[in-house]
Coordinates of C-alpha atoms and ligand atoms in Angstrom, one line a residue:
M1 CA 0.0 0.2 -0.2
G2 CA 1.1 3.3 -0.8
A3 CA 1.9 6.4 1.8
N4 CA -1.2 8.2 2.7
I5 CA -0.7 12.2 1.8
L6 CA -2.9 14.9 3.0
I7 CA -2.8 17.8 0.8
V8 CA -3.8 21.2 2.8
E9 CA -4.0 23.8 0.1
D10 CA -6.8 26.6 -1.0
E11 CA -6.1 26.8 -4.7
E12 CA -8.1 24.3 -6.3
P13 CA -6.3 23.9 -9.4
L14 CA -3.3 23.4 -7.5
T15 CA -4.8 20.9 -5.6
T16 CA -5.9 19.1 -8.5
L17 CA -2.5 18.9 -10.1
L18 CA -0.7 17.6 -6.8
R19 CA -3.4 15.2 -6.3
Y20 CA -2.9 13.7 -9.9
N21 CA 0.3 13.6 -9.7
L22 CA 0.6 12.0 -6.3
E23 CA -1.7 9.3 -7.4
A24 CA 0.0 8.7 -10.1
E25 CA 2.8 7.7 -8.1
G26 CA 1.0 5.3 -6.0
Y27 CA 0.3 7.7 -3.2
E28 CA -3.3 7.6 -1.3
V29 CA -4.0 11.4 -1.5
D30 CA -6.6 13.2 0.7
A31 CA -7.3 17.0 0.6
V32 CA -8.4 19.6 2.5
A33 CA -8.8 23.5 1.6
R34 CA -9.0 25.1 5.2
G35 CA -6.4 25.0 7.9
D36 CA -8.9 24.7 10.9
D37 CA -10.3 21.7 9.1
A38 CA -7.2 20.0 8.4
D39 CA -6.3 20.7 12.4
T40 CA -9.6 19.0 12.9
R41 CA -8.7 16.0 10.2
L42 CA -5.4 15.4 11.7
K43 CA -6.5 14.6 15.0
E44 CA -8.8 11.9 13.6
T45 CA -6.4 10.5 11.0
A46 CA -2.4 9.7 10.6
P47 CA -1.2 10.4 7.0
D48 CA 2.4 9.6 6.2
L49 CA 3.2 13.1 5.1
V50 CA 1.4 16.5 4.8
V51 CA 1.7 19.1 2.1
L52 CA 1.0 22.1 3.7
D53 CA 0.0 25.7 2.2
W54 CA 1.4 28.7 4.0
M55 CA -1.4 31.2 3.5
L56 CA -4.6 29.4 4.3
P57 CA -8.4 30.1 5.1
G58 CA -9.0 29.3 8.9
L59 CA -5.9 28.8 10.2
S60 CA -2.3 29.4 8.7
G61 CA -0.2 26.9 7.6
I62 CA 2.7 28.0 10.1
E63 CA 0.4 27.9 13.1
L64 CA -1.1 24.4 12.0
C65 CA 2.5 23.4 11.7
R66 CA 3.3 24.7 15.6
R67 CA 0.0 23.1 16.7
L68 CA 0.9 19.6 15.2
R69 CA 4.6 19.9 16.5
A70 CA 3.1 20.3 20.1
R71 CA 0.7 17.2 20.1
P72 CA 2.4 13.7 20.7
Q73 CA 0.7 12.1 17.6
T74 CA 1.9 14.5 15.0
Q75 CA 5.0 15.8 16.4
S76 CA 7.4 13.9 14.0
L77 CA 4.7 13.7 11.2
P78 CA 6.8 14.6 7.9
I79 CA 5.6 18.0 6.7
I80 CA 6.7 19.8 3.1
M81 CA 5.5 23.4 3.6
L82 CA 4.4 25.4 0.1
T83 CA 5.1 29.2 0.3
A84 CA 4.6 31.8 -2.3
R85 CA 7.6 33.9 -0.5
G86 CA 11.0 33.6 -1.3
E87 CA 13.0 36.0 1.0
E88 CA 15.4 34.2 3.1
S89 CA 13.9 35.3 6.7
E90 CA 10.6 33.7 5.6
R91 CA 12.3 30.7 4.4
V92 CA 13.8 30.5 8.1
R93 CA 10.4 31.2 9.5
G94 CA 8.9 28.3 7.8
L95 CA 11.5 26.0 9.0
A96 CA 11.5 27.1 12.6
T97 CA 7.7 26.3 12.9
G98 CA 8.9 22.7 12.5
A99 CA 8.4 22.2 8.7
D100 CA 10.9 19.1 7.5
D101 CA 11.1 20.7 4.3
Y102 CA 9.7 23.8 2.1
I103 CA 9.2 24.6 -1.5
V104 CA 8.7 27.7 -2.7
K105 CA 5.7 28.6 -5.4
P106 CA 6.2 28.3 -8.2
F107 CA 7.7 25.0 -8.4
S108 CA 8.0 22.2 -10.7
V109 CA 5.9 18.9 -10.1
P110 CA 9.0 16.6 -10.6
E111 CA 10.7 18.4 -7.9
L112 CA 8.0 18.5 -5.4
L113 CA 7.6 14.4 -6.0
A114 CA 11.3 14.3 -5.3
R115 CA 10.9 15.9 -2.1
V116 CA 8.2 13.7 -1.1
R117 CA 9.9 10.6 -1.9
A118 CA 13.4 12.0 0.0
L119 CA 11.2 12.9 3.0
L120 CA 9.1 9.8 3.3
R121 CA 12.3 7.6 3.1
R122 CA 13.8 9.8 5.5
A123 CA 11.1 9.3 7.8
S124 CA 10.3 5.7 7.6
P125 CA 12.8 3.5 5.9
E126 CA 10.9 0.6 7.5
R127 CA 8.1 1.3 5.0
V128 CA 9.7 -0.3 2.5
A129 CA 11.5 -3.2 3.9
M130 CA 9.8 -7.0 3.8
V131 CA 11.4 -7.8 6.9
L132 CA 10.6 -5.2 9.5
S133 CA 13.3 -5.4 12.7
I134 CA 13.2 -3.5 16.0
G135 CA 15.0 -4.8 19.3
D136 CA 14.3 -8.5 19.4
L137 CA 11.3 -8.2 17.4
E138 CA 11.2 -9.3 14.1
L139 CA 8.2 -9.0 11.3
D140 CA 8.1 -10.8 8.0
R141 CA 5.4 -9.3 5.8
E142 CA 5.6 -11.9 2.7
K143 CA 5.4 -15.0 5.4
K144 CA 2.9 -13.0 7.7
R145 CA 5.5 -14.4 10.5
V146 CA 6.3 -12.7 13.6
S147 CA 9.2 -13.8 16.2
R148 CA 10.8 -12.6 19.3
S149 CA 14.4 -13.4 20.2
N150 CA 14.0 -15.8 17.4
R151 CA 11.2 -17.7 18.9
P152 CA 8.0 -17.3 16.7
V153 CA 5.0 -15.6 18.2
D154 CA 1.3 -16.5 17.4
L155 CA -0.9 -13.4 16.3
G156 CA -4.3 -13.1 14.8
P157 CA -4.6 -11.2 11.5
T158 CA -5.6 -7.8 13.7
E159 CA -2.8 -8.1 15.8
F160 CA -0.4 -8.7 13.1
R161 CA -1.8 -5.6 11.0
L162 CA -1.4 -3.7 14.2
L163 CA 2.0 -4.8 14.9
E164 CA 3.0 -4.0 11.1
F165 CA 1.4 -0.6 11.4
L166 CA 3.3 0.3 14.6
M167 CA 6.5 -1.1 13.3
E168 CA 6.4 0.8 10.3
R169 CA 6.7 4.1 12.4
P170 CA 8.4 3.2 15.6
G171 CA 8.2 6.1 17.9
R172 CA 5.4 7.9 16.6
V173 CA 2.3 8.0 18.9
F174 CA -1.2 7.1 17.5
S175 CA -4.4 7.8 19.0
R176 CA -7.1 4.9 19.3
E177 CA -8.9 6.9 16.3
Q178 CA -5.9 7.0 14.0
L179 CA -5.0 3.3 14.9
L180 CA -8.6 2.6 13.7
D181 CA -8.3 4.5 10.5
G182 CA -4.9 3.1 9.8
V183 CA -5.4 -0.4 10.8
W184 CA -9.2 -1.5 10.1
G185 CA -9.8 1.3 7.5
S186 CA -11.9 4.6 7.8
D187 CA -14.8 3.3 6.5
V188 CA -15.1 1.0 9.1
Y189 CA -17.4 1.7 12.2
I190 CA -15.6 0.1 15.4
D191 CA -15.6 1.2 18.9
E192 CA -12.5 2.5 20.1
R193 CA -12.5 0.1 23.1
T194 CA -11.6 -2.0 20.3
V195 CA -8.3 -0.9 19.9
D196 CA -7.4 -1.4 23.6
V197 CA -8.7 -5.0 23.2
H198 CA -6.6 -5.8 20.4
V199 CA -3.6 -4.0 21.4
G200 CA -3.8 -6.2 24.9
R201 CA -3.9 -9.2 23.1
L202 CA -0.8 -8.2 20.9
R203 CA 1.0 -7.3 24.2
K204 CA 0.2 -10.6 25.9
A205 CA 1.3 -12.4 22.7
L206 CA 4.5 -10.3 22.4
N207 CA 5.4 -10.2 26.1
R208 CA 5.0 -13.9 27.1
G209 CA 8.3 -15.0 29.1
H210 CA 10.1 -11.5 28.5
A211 CA 10.6 -8.8 30.8
T212 CA 10.2 -5.8 28.8
D213 CA 7.3 -4.4 26.6
P214 CA 7.6 -2.9 23.3
I215 CA 4.4 -1.2 23.2
R216 CA 4.1 2.2 25.1
T217 CA 1.0 3.3 26.4
V218 CA 1.2 7.3 26.2
R219 CA -1.6 8.6 28.5
G220 CA -4.2 10.5 27.0
A221 CA -2.5 10.3 23.7
G222 CA -2.4 6.6 22.6
Y223 CA -0.1 4.0 21.7
S224 CA 3.3 3.6 20.2
L225 CA 6.2 1.1 19.5
D226 CA 8.8 1.9 21.4
D227 CA 11.8 3.2 19.2
R228 CA 14.3 2.9 21.8
F229 CA 12.9 -0.7 22.5
G230 CA 16.1 -3.1 22.7
K231 CA 18.3 0.0 23.0
D232 CA 18.0 0.2 26.7
E233 CA 18.8 -3.0 27.3
R234 CA 22.0 -2.6 25.7
V235 CA 22.7 0.3 27.9
V236 CA 21.8 -1.7 31.1
K237 CA 24.5 -4.3 30.0
D238 CA 27.0 -1.2 29.3
D239 CA 26.6 0.0 32.8
R240 CA 26.9 -3.3 34.1
L241 CA 30.3 -3.8 32.5
V242 CA 31.3 -0.3 33.8
K243 CA 30.7 -1.2 37.3
D244 CA 32.1 -4.7 37.0
D245 CA 35.4 -2.9 35.8
R246 CA 35.3 -0.8 38.6
L247 CA 34.9 -3.3 41.0
G248 CA 37.4 -5.5 39.4
K249 CA 40.1 -2.5 39.7
V250 CA 39.0 -1.9 43.4
G251 CA 39.3 -5.8 44.3
Ligands
CA1 CA1 -2.6 29.5 -0.3

């Protein structure tokens, strides 16, 4: 499945042009014309990248960008800002609000597509990998198999998709609503508590016989696959080594 891209742009011909070209590249494209509508939309759905216009009705692109960065769910959401202004100070301001990249209007479509590709690659190299691997967790998309510490983990199809979704975007926090949209699809009506049930099952299956939990519950925000998962263990080990070394010297 192609990455999901949200276009936030009030110039309809430009939206049409962008949508056409992005869809031709295999992306799933959604578009909104107002900044405040985009703000609402982004609380519910989690696209993989946002193309955000600077001047928008309702809420400016800069203000929206600032708000997105202030929320855990969208803190590291890749954003390309479109701006009609070329002055250096404005460019700096654009990046200072937290956009990952910006492009000055008028721009060439191939250039924008190249930026989108580059940013998606940079943001989640996991998207294109056949085998996802974080800490001692491994998920094979092709064989539909999951293992932890080289031991197979039995998962139902929903838990598998849920884990795949989280492993593709380690460290990003998703609300229940965003998980419903990303894993179950936006056209299905399911109670948000269903997400908790499946996260619970996934956790139980993954953590059997293990002390560390790769899934993080973020109070008031949602769930995330810990991107430091597996790294802490190494830190602890190193610490112990240092201590042992000191003890050795004292003795
Ligand atoms: Ca505009």
